[in-house]
Amino acid sequence: MNELKQAQPHNGFPPSNLPRDPETGYFLDIPARIREIYTHNCFMSDFFHIHIDEIYCGGAQVSLHIEHDKHANHRNVVHGGVLTALADSVLGVTGASVGEAVVTASFSMDFISNVSMDGIVRMISNVKHHGRSTMVIVGEMYDEKDRLLATMLASMVNVDKIDGIPRKW
């Protein structure tokens, strides 16, 4: 029974061969570990093709190439659900950047400007509160011209720690 338990990845995340600090056990390249975890997220990688641009302690940036044939609604503009999915995708990456496996408890988004077709949209997030059991994350969405497109506020539940990623780095 113990052998089976040890063979299963912790938190459902795949095991890693990335190098760790021998004293702390933390990954030496934390962004690489988070990217490694998210390569197995089929929603982000296979379905939506969301790219993780940057990861830093307490925040992240993800982006999506907007394509008319995939992302337009019946009014020929980018569907709000596409933008919401991009915003929601940054949340897990942001939680991971401070060593937390998180799930969304509540999420709100304010749309400010329309999105141009066939361009890149990016979502930048930051942790505003990191408690024992919850986290608050804010974000802003921009286009290639650095126009503010939307803002986001999310409350997350911390469901587990991510092995090898400290709260501060």
Tab-separated table of N, CA and C in Angstrom:
chain	number	residue	atom	x	y	z
A	1	MET	N	0.819	-1.190	0.000
A	1	MET	CA	0.000	0.000	0.000
A	1	MET	C	0.866	1.258	0.000
A	2	ASN	N	1.932	1.307	0.808
A	2	ASN	CA	2.811	2.469	0.849
A	2	ASN	C	3.511	2.694	-0.486
A	3	GLU	N	3.870	1.610	-1.188
A	3	GLU	CA	4.534	1.747	-2.476
A	3	GLU	C	3.629	2.450	-3.474
A	4	LEU	N	2.352	2.110	-3.485
A	4	LEU	CA	1.402	2.734	-4.398
A	4	LEU	C	1.262	4.214	-4.075
A	5	LYS	N	1.164	4.549	-2.815
A	5	LYS	CA	1.011	5.934	-2.400
A	5	LYS	C	2.238	6.759	-2.797
A	6	GLN	N	3.427	6.213	-2.652
A	6	GLN	CA	4.646	6.939	-2.999
A	6	GLN	C	4.779	7.124	-4.503
A	7	ALA	N	4.253	6.197	-5.298
A	7	ALA	CA	4.385	6.285	-6.747
A	7	ALA	C	3.464	7.358	-7.336
A	8	GLN	N	2.376	7.706	-6.640
A	8	GLN	CA	1.456	8.706	-7.149
A	8	GLN	C	2.022	10.106	-6.916
A	9	PRO	N	1.884	10.986	-7.927
A	9	PRO	CA	2.417	12.341	-7.752
A	9	PRO	C	1.645	13.109	-6.693
A	10	HIS	N	2.356	13.919	-5.911
A	10	HIS	CA	1.760	14.762	-4.871
A	10	HIS	C	0.915	15.845	-5.531
A	11	ASN	N	-0.256	16.149	-4.997
A	11	ASN	CA	-1.166	17.183	-5.500
A	11	ASN	C	-1.677	16.883	-6.902
A	12	GLY	N	-1.437	15.700	-7.414
A	12	GLY	CA	-1.813	15.419	-8.786
A	12	GLY	C	-0.832	15.985	-9.794
A	13	PHE	N	0.226	16.643	-9.319
A	13	PHE	CA	1.233	17.196	-10.219
A	13	PHE	C	2.239	16.105	-10.564
A	14	PRO	N	2.734	16.123	-11.795
A	14	PRO	CA	3.718	15.110	-12.174
A	14	PRO	C	5.026	15.329	-11.424
A	15	PRO	N	5.759	14.243	-11.188
A	15	PRO	CA	7.067	14.391	-10.537
A	15	PRO	C	8.022	15.128	-11.467
A	16	SER	N	9.118	15.626	-10.903
A	16	SER	CA	10.063	16.410	-11.679
A	16	SER	C	11.486	15.919	-11.468
A	17	ASN	N	12.276	16.059	-12.507
A	17	ASN	CA	13.708	15.787	-12.423
A	17	ASN	C	14.516	17.080	-12.426
A	18	LEU	N	13.843	18.222	-12.310
A	18	LEU	CA	14.552	19.496	-12.273
A	18	LEU	C	15.417	19.560	-11.017
A	19	PRO	N	16.573	20.224	-11.101
A	19	PRO	CA	17.464	20.286	-9.933
A	19	PRO	C	16.881	21.089	-8.784
A	20	ARG	N	17.218	20.631	-7.564
A	20	ARG	CA	16.762	21.287	-6.338
A	20	ARG	C	17.963	21.717	-5.505
A	21	ASP	N	17.737	22.708	-4.674
A	21	ASP	CA	18.747	23.135	-3.714
A	21	ASP	C	18.907	22.002	-2.705
A	22	PRO	N	20.121	21.489	-2.493
A	22	PRO	CA	20.296	20.353	-1.582
A	22	PRO	C	19.966	20.688	-0.127
A	23	GLU	N	20.063	21.944	0.256
A	23	GLU	CA	19.768	22.320	1.648
A	23	GLU	C	18.283	22.546	1.891
A	24	THR	N	17.609	23.256	0.977
A	24	THR	CA	16.200	23.609	1.208
A	24	THR	C	15.229	22.637	0.546
A	25	GLY	N	15.661	21.983	-0.511
A	25	GLY	CA	14.769	21.122	-1.275
A	25	GLY	C	13.942	21.898	-2.288
A	26	TYR	N	14.122	23.216	-2.362
A	26	TYR	CA	13.375	24.032	-3.321
A	26	TYR	C	13.980	23.874	-4.718
A	27	PHE	N	13.118	23.976	-5.726
A	27	PHE	CA	13.606	23.932	-7.096
A	27	PHE	C	14.503	25.134	-7.347
A	28	LEU	N	15.572	24.920	-8.089
A	28	LEU	CA	16.497	26.009	-8.398
A	28	LEU	C	15.896	26.961	-9.441
A	29	ASP	N	15.056	26.436	-10.312
A	29	ASP	CA	14.376	27.248	-11.317
A	29	ASP	C	12.869	27.060	-11.123
A	30	ILE	N	12.309	27.878	-10.257
A	30	ILE	CA	10.888	27.744	-9.902
A	30	ILE	C	9.975	27.991	-11.107
A	31	PRO	N	10.228	29.031	-11.924
A	31	PRO	CA	9.378	29.187	-13.111
A	31	PRO	C	9.393	27.946	-14.015
A	32	ALA	N	10.546	27.289	-14.155
A	32	ALA	CA	10.616	26.079	-14.979
A	32	ALA	C	9.739	24.977	-14.386
A	33	ARG	N	9.721	24.847	-13.058
A	33	ARG	CA	8.877	23.828	-12.431
A	33	ARG	C	7.405	24.127	-12.649
A	34	ILE	N	7.020	25.391	-12.527
A	34	ILE	CA	5.606	25.744	-12.730
A	34	ILE	C	5.211	25.502	-14.190
A	35	ARG	N	6.071	25.872	-15.119
A	35	ARG	CA	5.786	25.597	-16.537
A	35	ARG	C	5.663	24.091	-16.778
A	36	GLU	N	6.527	23.321	-16.123
A	36	GLU	CA	6.481	21.867	-16.248
A	36	GLU	C	5.126	21.333	-15.777
A	37	ILE	N	4.643	21.838	-14.657
A	37	ILE	CA	3.334	21.424	-14.140
A	37	ILE	C	2.239	21.754	-15.147
A	38	TYR	N	2.282	22.954	-15.706
A	38	TYR	CA	1.203	23.407	-16.580
A	38	TYR	C	1.277	22.882	-18.002
A	39	THR	N	2.366	22.199	-18.381
A	39	THR	CA	2.378	21.551	-19.697
A	39	THR	C	1.365	20.410	-19.722
A	40	HIS	N	0.961	19.941	-18.550
A	40	HIS	CA	-0.007	18.851	-18.452
A	40	HIS	C	-1.436	19.368	-18.277
A	41	ASN	N	-1.635	20.681	-18.371
A	41	ASN	CA	-2.970	21.270	-18.266
A	41	ASN	C	-3.541	21.361	-19.679
A	42	CYS	N	-4.360	20.379	-20.062
A	42	CYS	CA	-4.842	20.305	-21.442
A	42	CYS	C	-5.718	21.501	-21.819
A	43	PHE	N	-6.439	22.091	-20.858
A	43	PHE	CA	-7.252	23.269	-21.167
A	43	PHE	C	-6.363	24.409	-21.655
A	44	MET	N	-5.287	24.667	-20.927
A	44	MET	CA	-4.396	25.774	-21.289
A	44	MET	C	-3.550	25.451	-22.514
A	45	SER	N	-2.978	24.255	-22.566
A	45	SER	CA	-2.014	23.960	-23.625
A	45	SER	C	-2.650	23.443	-24.908
A	46	ASP	N	-3.593	22.527	-24.821
A	46	ASP	CA	-4.144	21.892	-26.017
A	46	ASP	C	-5.385	22.593	-26.566
A	47	PHE	N	-6.252	23.025	-25.685
A	47	PHE	CA	-7.537	23.574	-26.130
A	47	PHE	C	-7.452	25.068	-26.428
A	48	PHE	N	-6.950	25.843	-25.477
A	48	PHE	CA	-6.922	27.291	-25.644
A	48	PHE	C	-5.582	27.821	-26.140
A	49	HIS	N	-4.522	27.069	-26.004
A	49	HIS	CA	-3.171	27.483	-26.419
A	49	HIS	C	-2.728	28.753	-25.699
A	50	ILE	N	-2.935	28.747	-24.392
A	50	ILE	CA	-2.513	29.869	-23.554
A	50	ILE	C	-1.038	29.703	-23.237
A	51	HIS	N	-0.283	30.765	-23.406
A	51	HIS	CA	1.162	30.738	-23.194
A	51	HIS	C	1.501	31.394	-21.858
A	52	ILE	N	2.357	30.749	-21.090
A	52	ILE	CA	2.857	31.351	-19.848
A	52	ILE	C	4.090	32.167	-20.217
A	53	ASP	N	3.965	33.488	-20.166
A	53	ASP	CA	5.047	34.386	-20.564
A	53	ASP	C	6.054	34.591	-19.441
A	54	GLU	N	5.554	34.916	-18.263
A	54	GLU	CA	6.416	35.239	-17.124
A	54	GLU	C	5.839	34.654	-15.844
A	55	ILE	N	6.735	34.265	-14.954
A	55	ILE	CA	6.359	33.826	-13.615
A	55	ILE	C	7.339	34.464	-12.654
A	56	TYR	N	6.824	35.108	-11.644
A	56	TYR	CA	7.664	35.693	-10.604
A	56	TYR	C	6.965	35.447	-9.283
A	57	CYS	N	7.664	35.617	-8.180
A	57	CYS	CA	7.072	35.345	-6.879
A	57	CYS	C	5.872	36.262	-6.664
A	58	GLY	N	4.695	35.684	-6.572
A	58	GLY	CA	3.479	36.452	-6.333
A	58	GLY	C	2.774	36.938	-7.572
A	59	GLY	N	3.167	36.463	-8.742
A	59	GLY	CA	2.483	36.916	-9.951
A	59	GLY	C	2.905	36.176	-11.199
A	60	ALA	N	2.196	36.504	-12.275
A	60	ALA	CA	2.473	35.850	-13.551
A	60	ALA	C	1.883	36.668	-14.689
A	61	GLN	N	2.306	36.325	-15.896
A	61	GLN	CA	1.688	36.871	-17.100
A	61	GLN	C	1.453	35.720	-18.053
A	62	VAL	N	0.233	35.627	-18.566
A	62	VAL	CA	-0.108	34.647	-19.590
A	62	VAL	C	-0.662	35.401	-20.791
A	63	SER	N	-0.604	34.760	-21.957
A	63	SER	CA	-1.100	35.430	-23.160
A	63	SER	C	-1.794	34.441	-24.075
A	64	LEU	N	-2.564	35.016	-24.983
A	64	LEU	CA	-3.321	34.226	-25.953
A	64	LEU	C	-3.317	34.976	-27.274
A	65	HIS	N	-3.027	34.251	-28.343
A	65	HIS	CA	-3.134	34.834	-29.676
A	65	HIS	C	-4.603	34.727	-30.099
A	66	ILE	N	-5.235	35.867	-30.272
A	66	ILE	CA	-6.649	35.906	-30.652
A	66	ILE	C	-6.776	35.623	-32.149
A	67	GLU	N	-7.616	34.655	-32.470
A	67	GLU	CA	-7.868	34.293	-33.859
A	67	GLU	C	-9.364	34.394	-34.125
A	68	HIS	N	-9.712	35.108	-35.174
A	68	HIS	CA	-11.120	35.351	-35.490
A	68	HIS	C	-11.922	34.056	-35.582
A	69	ASP	N	-11.419	33.086	-36.314
A	69	ASP	CA	-12.179	31.851	-36.535
A	69	ASP	C	-12.388	31.024	-35.276
A	70	LYS	N	-11.586	31.244	-34.245
A	70	LYS	CA	-11.724	30.489	-33.001
A	70	LYS	C	-12.400	31.289	-31.894
A	71	HIS	N	-12.221	32.600	-31.872
A	71	HIS	CA	-12.579	33.378	-30.693
A	71	HIS	C	-13.672	34.423	-30.893
A	72	ALA	N	-14.182	34.588	-32.118
A	72	ALA	CA	-15.222	35.603	-32.367
A	72	ALA	C	-16.593	35.080	-31.961
A	73	ASN	N	-17.424	35.994	-31.493
A	73	ASN	CA	-18.810	35.632	-31.204
A	73	ASN	C	-19.690	36.011	-32.397
A	74	HIS	N	-21.008	35.927	-32.229
A	74	HIS	CA	-21.945	36.200	-33.317
A	74	HIS	C	-21.940	37.672	-33.758
A	75	ARG	N	-21.400	38.557	-32.931
A	75	ARG	CA	-21.304	39.974	-33.301
A	75	ARG	C	-19.944	40.310	-33.894
A	76	ASN	N	-19.139	39.284	-34.130
A	76	ASN	CA	-17.835	39.432	-34.771
A	76	ASN	C	-16.814	40.157	-33.899
A	77	VAL	N	-16.943	40.010	-32.586
A	77	VAL	CA	-15.944	40.498	-31.642
A	77	VAL	C	-15.523	39.322	-30.762
A	78	VAL	N	-14.415	39.487	-30.050
A	78	VAL	CA	-13.927	38.402	-29.193
A	78	VAL	C	-14.954	38.124	-28.100
A	79	HIS	N	-15.299	36.875	-27.956
A	79	HIS	CA	-16.281	36.453	-26.956
A	79	HIS	C	-15.724	36.706	-25.558
A	80	GLY	N	-16.540	37.257	-24.684
A	80	GLY	CA	-16.118	37.521	-23.311
A	80	GLY	C	-15.688	36.275	-22.574
A	81	GLY	N	-16.248	35.129	-22.930
A	81	GLY	CA	-15.851	33.875	-22.298
A	81	GLY	C	-14.412	33.499	-22.601
A	82	VAL	N	-13.934	33.866	-23.778
A	82	VAL	CA	-12.535	33.614	-24.129
A	82	VAL	C	-11.625	34.431	-23.216
A	83	LEU	N	-11.971	35.702	-23.035
A	83	LEU	CA	-11.164	36.573	-22.186
A	83	LEU	C	-11.238	36.138	-20.727
A	84	THR	N	-12.402	35.678	-20.303
A	84	THR	CA	-12.559	35.191	-18.932
A	84	THR	C	-11.736	33.924	-18.717
A	85	ALA	N	-11.712	33.044	-19.709
A	85	ALA	CA	-10.903	31.826	-19.610
A	85	ALA	C	-9.418	32.167	-19.506
A	86	LEU	N	-8.972	33.174	-20.267
A	86	LEU	CA	-7.577	33.608	-20.169
A	86	LEU	C	-7.292	34.137	-18.768
A	87	ALA	N	-8.187	34.960	-18.251
A	87	ALA	CA	-8.008	35.518	-16.907
A	87	ALA	C	-8.004	34.417	-15.854
A	88	ASP	N	-8.893	33.469	-15.966
A	88	ASP	CA	-8.960	32.381	-14.997
A	88	ASP	C	-7.712	31.499	-15.062
A	89	SER	N	-7.133	31.369	-16.235
A	89	SER	CA	-5.945	30.525	-16.390
A	89	SER	C	-4.737	31.047	-15.644
A	90	VAL	N	-4.650	32.355	-15.470
A	90	VAL	CA	-3.492	32.912	-14.775
A	90	VAL	C	-3.550	32.624	-13.275
A	91	LEU	N	-4.717	32.317	-12.750
A	91	LEU	CA	-4.884	32.178	-11.299
A	91	LEU	C	-4.098	31.009	-10.718
A	92	GLY	N	-4.174	29.849	-11.335
A	92	GLY	CA	-3.430	28.697	-10.825
A	92	GLY	C	-1.932	28.912	-10.894
A	93	VAL	N	-1.473	29.544	-11.981
A	93	VAL	CA	-0.049	29.836	-12.133
A	93	VAL	C	0.397	30.808	-11.040
A	94	THR	N	-0.431	31.802	-10.761
A	94	THR	CA	-0.109	32.786	-9.733
A	94	THR	C	-0.058	32.131	-8.357
A	95	GLY	N	-1.025	31.281	-8.050
A	95	GLY	CA	-0.994	30.551	-6.784
A	95	GLY	C	0.255	29.698	-6.664
A	96	ALA	N	0.607	29.019	-7.750
A	96	ALA	CA	1.805	28.174	-7.748
A	96	ALA	C	3.064	28.998	-7.505
A	97	SER	N	3.057	30.263	-7.922
A	97	SER	CA	4.252	31.099	-7.760
A	97	SER	C	4.584	31.384	-6.300
A	98	VAL	N	3.633	31.104	-5.405
A	98	VAL	CA	3.882	31.244	-3.966
A	98	VAL	C	3.697	29.907	-3.248
A	99	GLY	N	3.809	28.817	-4.029
A	99	GLY	CA	3.811	27.479	-3.453
A	99	GLY	C	2.461	26.910	-3.088
A	100	GLU	N	1.376	27.456	-3.644
A	100	GLU	CA	0.035	26.989	-3.303
A	100	GLU	C	-0.672	26.359	-4.502
A	101	ALA	N	-1.303	25.224	-4.273
A	101	ALA	CA	-2.272	24.680	-5.216
A	101	ALA	C	-3.601	25.316	-4.830
A	102	VAL	N	-4.248	25.985	-5.783
A	102	VAL	CA	-5.451	26.767	-5.473
A	102	VAL	C	-6.611	26.375	-6.374
A	103	VAL	N	-7.813	26.659	-5.889
A	103	VAL	CA	-9.028	26.562	-6.700
A	103	VAL	C	-9.784	27.884	-6.545
A	104	THR	N	-10.523	28.238	-7.575
A	104	THR	CA	-11.249	29.505	-7.581
A	104	THR	C	-12.503	29.413	-6.723
A	105	ALA	N	-12.643	30.341	-5.769
A	105	ALA	CA	-13.848	30.430	-4.948
A	105	ALA	C	-14.810	31.457	-5.539
A	106	SER	N	-14.281	32.615	-5.938
A	106	SER	CA	-15.102	33.628	-6.608
A	106	SER	C	-14.224	34.402	-7.565
A	107	PHE	N	-14.879	34.962	-8.579
A	107	PHE	CA	-14.146	35.578	-9.669
A	107	PHE	C	-15.029	36.664	-10.273
A	108	SER	N	-14.468	37.854	-10.454
A	108	SER	CA	-15.217	38.897	-11.155
A	108	SER	C	-14.304	39.560	-12.174
A	109	MET	N	-14.918	40.009	-13.249
A	109	MET	CA	-14.149	40.623	-14.317
A	109	MET	C	-14.912	41.824	-14.833
A	110	ASP	N	-14.192	42.922	-15.041
A	110	ASP	CA	-14.769	44.128	-15.619
A	110	ASP	C	-14.162	44.321	-16.999
A	111	PHE	N	-15.015	44.317	-18.024
A	111	PHE	CA	-14.565	44.535	-19.395
A	111	PHE	C	-14.560	46.033	-19.659
A	112	ILE	N	-13.445	46.532	-20.177
A	112	ILE	CA	-13.260	47.968	-20.368
A	112	ILE	C	-13.257	48.351	-21.839
A	113	SER	N	-12.619	47.539	-22.678
A	113	SER	CA	-12.481	47.875	-24.088
A	113	SER	C	-12.563	46.610	-24.928
A	114	ASN	N	-13.018	46.760	-26.169
A	114	ASN	CA	-13.059	45.625	-27.090
A	114	ASN	C	-11.659	45.180	-27.449
A	115	VAL	N	-11.556	43.938	-27.851
A	115	VAL	CA	-10.282	43.346	-28.208
A	115	VAL	C	-10.200	43.255	-29.720
A	116	SER	N	-9.039	43.598	-30.265
A	116	SER	CA	-8.820	43.474	-31.700
A	116	SER	C	-8.627	42.009	-32.072
A	117	MET	N	-9.098	41.663	-33.260
A	117	MET	CA	-8.906	40.296	-33.756
A	117	MET	C	-7.476	40.118	-34.250
A	118	ASP	N	-7.025	38.892	-34.216
A	118	ASP	CA	-5.712	38.505	-34.716
A	118	ASP	C	-4.577	39.271	-34.063
A	119	GLY	N	-4.642	39.397	-32.741
A	119	GLY	CA	-3.570	40.013	-31.973
A	119	GLY	C	-3.305	39.202	-30.723
A	120	ILE	N	-2.390	39.669	-29.914
A	120	ILE	CA	-2.043	39.013	-28.660
A	120	ILE	C	-2.707	39.774	-27.510
A	121	VAL	N	-3.336	39.036	-26.621
A	121	VAL	CA	-3.902	39.591	-25.395
A	121	VAL	C	-3.132	38.973	-24.243
A	122	ARG	N	-2.756	39.789	-23.255
A	122	ARG	CA	-2.004	39.267	-22.109
A	122	ARG	C	-2.687	39.663	-20.809
A	123	MET	N	-2.607	38.766	-19.855
A	123	MET	CA	-3.189	38.954	-18.531
A	123	MET	C	-2.058	38.938	-17.522
A	124	ILE	N	-1.970	39.997	-16.722
A	124	ILE	CA	-0.927	40.127	-15.700
A	124	ILE	C	-1.605	40.044	-14.337
A	125	SER	N	-1.082	39.215	-13.449
A	125	SER	CA	-1.717	39.013	-12.149
A	125	SER	C	-0.735	39.216	-11.015
A	126	ASN	N	-1.301	39.530	-9.840
A	126	ASN	CA	-0.504	39.674	-8.622
A	126	ASN	C	-1.320	39.245	-7.411
A	127	VAL	N	-0.650	38.607	-6.470
A	127	VAL	CA	-1.288	38.233	-5.208
A	127	VAL	C	-1.404	39.492	-4.352
A	128	LYS	N	-2.597	39.776	-3.882
A	128	LYS	CA	-2.820	40.911	-2.979
A	128	LYS	C	-2.957	40.469	-1.531
A	129	HIS	N	-3.371	39.238	-1.321
A	129	HIS	CA	-3.503	38.677	0.028
A	129	HIS	C	-3.156	37.200	-0.060
A	130	HIS	N	-2.284	36.752	0.842
A	130	HIS	CA	-1.924	35.338	0.894
A	130	HIS	C	-2.060	34.877	2.333
A	131	GLY	N	-3.232	34.352	2.630
A	131	GLY	CA	-3.496	33.848	3.969
A	131	GLY	C	-3.248	32.361	4.069
A	132	ARG	N	-3.575	31.820	5.234
A	132	ARG	CA	-3.377	30.394	5.474
A	132	ARG	C	-4.285	29.548	4.584
A	133	SER	N	-5.545	29.974	4.414
A	133	SER	CA	-6.488	29.160	3.656
A	133	SER	C	-7.037	29.844	2.410
A	134	THR	N	-6.798	31.137	2.250
A	134	THR	CA	-7.310	31.847	1.075
A	134	THR	C	-6.248	32.770	0.482
A	135	MET	N	-6.529	33.194	-0.724
A	135	MET	CA	-5.642	34.095	-1.447
A	135	MET	C	-6.517	35.010	-2.295
A	136	VAL	N	-6.148	36.279	-2.413
A	136	VAL	CA	-6.821	37.211	-3.306
A	136	VAL	C	-5.831	37.602	-4.391
A	137	ILE	N	-6.285	37.475	-5.632
A	137	ILE	CA	-5.435	37.778	-6.784
A	137	ILE	C	-6.143	38.830	-7.639
A	138	VAL	N	-5.400	39.837	-8.068
A	138	VAL	CA	-5.921	40.856	-8.981
A	138	VAL	C	-5.183	40.739	-10.310
A	139	GLY	N	-5.827	41.228	-11.355
A	139	GLY	CA	-5.183	41.160	-12.658
A	139	GLY	C	-5.678	42.230	-13.594
A	140	GLU	N	-4.858	42.484	-14.596
A	140	GLU	CA	-5.204	43.426	-15.652
A	140	GLU	C	-4.879	42.791	-16.994
A	141	MET	N	-5.753	43.035	-17.967
A	141	MET	CA	-5.595	42.487	-19.305
A	141	MET	C	-5.276	43.621	-20.276
A	142	TYR	N	-4.294	43.376	-21.146
A	142	TYR	CA	-3.844	44.381	-22.106
A	142	TYR	C	-3.745	43.787	-23.504
A	143	ASP	N	-3.845	44.654	-24.511
A	143	ASP	CA	-3.593	44.223	-25.886
A	143	ASP	C	-2.166	44.594	-26.276
A	144	GLU	N	-1.846	44.408	-27.543
A	144	GLU	CA	-0.487	44.680	-28.023
A	144	GLU	C	-0.131	46.165	-28.002
A	145	LYS	N	-1.125	47.016	-27.929
A	145	LYS	CA	-0.886	48.465	-27.857
A	145	LYS	C	-0.890	48.961	-26.416
A	146	ASP	N	-0.864	48.032	-25.471
A	146	ASP	CA	-0.897	48.330	-24.034
A	146	ASP	C	-2.165	49.049	-23.594
A	147	ARG	N	-3.255	48.820	-24.318
A	147	ARG	CA	-4.558	49.347	-23.890
A	147	ARG	C	-5.134	48.415	-22.833
A	148	LEU	N	-5.629	48.985	-21.755
A	148	LEU	CA	-6.277	48.192	-20.715
A	148	LEU	C	-7.610	47.685	-21.255
A	149	LEU	N	-7.781	46.372	-21.254
A	149	LEU	CA	-8.984	45.750	-21.798
A	149	LEU	C	-9.947	45.297	-20.716
A	150	ALA	N	-9.399	44.842	-19.594
A	150	ALA	CA	-10.242	44.295	-18.536
A	150	ALA	C	-9.451	44.232	-17.238
A	151	THR	N	-10.188	44.164	-16.132
A	151	THR	CA	-9.582	43.928	-14.822
A	151	THR	C	-10.258	42.722	-14.197
A	152	MET	N	-9.559	42.105	-13.254
A	152	MET	CA	-10.051	40.885	-12.627
A	152	MET	C	-9.780	40.923	-11.132
A	153	LEU	N	-10.672	40.330	-10.370
A	153	LEU	CA	-10.492	40.130	-8.939
A	153	LEU	C	-10.962	38.714	-8.630
A	154	ALA	N	-10.118	37.935	-7.955
A	154	ALA	CA	-10.469	36.545	-7.656
A	154	ALA	C	-10.096	36.201	-6.224
A	155	SER	N	-10.958	35.437	-5.596
A	155	SER	CA	-10.673	34.849	-4.285
A	155	SER	C	-10.426	33.371	-4.509
A	156	MET	N	-9.319	32.901	-3.975
A	156	MET	CA	-8.903	31.524	-4.175
A	156	MET	C	-8.882	30.792	-2.845
A	157	VAL	N	-9.081	29.483	-2.910
A	157	VAL	CA	-8.930	28.632	-1.735
A	157	VAL	C	-7.622	27.868	-1.918
A	158	ASN	N	-6.769	27.946	-0.909
A	158	ASN	CA	-5.511	27.208	-0.916
A	158	ASN	C	-5.810	25.772	-0.509
A	159	VAL	N	-5.672	24.848	-1.451
A	159	VAL	CA	-6.038	23.462	-1.159
A	159	VAL	C	-4.857	22.588	-0.769
A	160	ASP	N	-3.640	23.016	-1.122
A	160	ASP	CA	-2.473	22.218	-0.780
A	160	ASP	C	-1.212	23.029	-1.078
A	161	LYS	N	-0.108	22.621	-0.507
A	161	LYS	CA	1.193	23.215	-0.804
A	161	LYS	C	1.795	22.487	-1.999
A	162	ILE	N	2.582	23.199	-2.778
A	162	ILE	CA	3.282	22.582	-3.894
A	162	ILE	C	4.711	22.306	-3.443
A	163	ASP	N	5.072	21.048	-3.439
A	163	ASP	CA	6.396	20.612	-3.029
A	163	ASP	C	7.475	21.309	-3.834
A	164	GLY	N	8.464	21.859	-3.154
A	164	GLY	CA	9.624	22.436	-3.821
A	164	GLY	C	9.492	23.890	-4.226
A	165	ILE	N	8.341	24.515	-3.921
A	165	ILE	CA	8.155	25.936	-4.246
A	165	ILE	C	7.835	26.676	-2.958
A	166	PRO	N	8.715	27.580	-2.533
A	166	PRO	CA	8.488	28.299	-1.280
A	166	PRO	C	7.497	29.466	-1.451
A	167	ARG	N	7.029	29.982	-0.336
A	167	ARG	CA	6.125	31.129	-0.331
A	167	ARG	C	6.826	32.379	-0.870
A	168	LYS	N	8.106	32.519	-0.570
A	168	LYS	CA	8.892	33.650	-1.062
A	168	LYS	C	10.180	33.137	-1.685
A	169	TRP	N	10.545	33.717	-2.828
A	169	TRP	CA	11.792	33.330	-3.509
A	169	TRP	C	12.331	34.508	-4.288
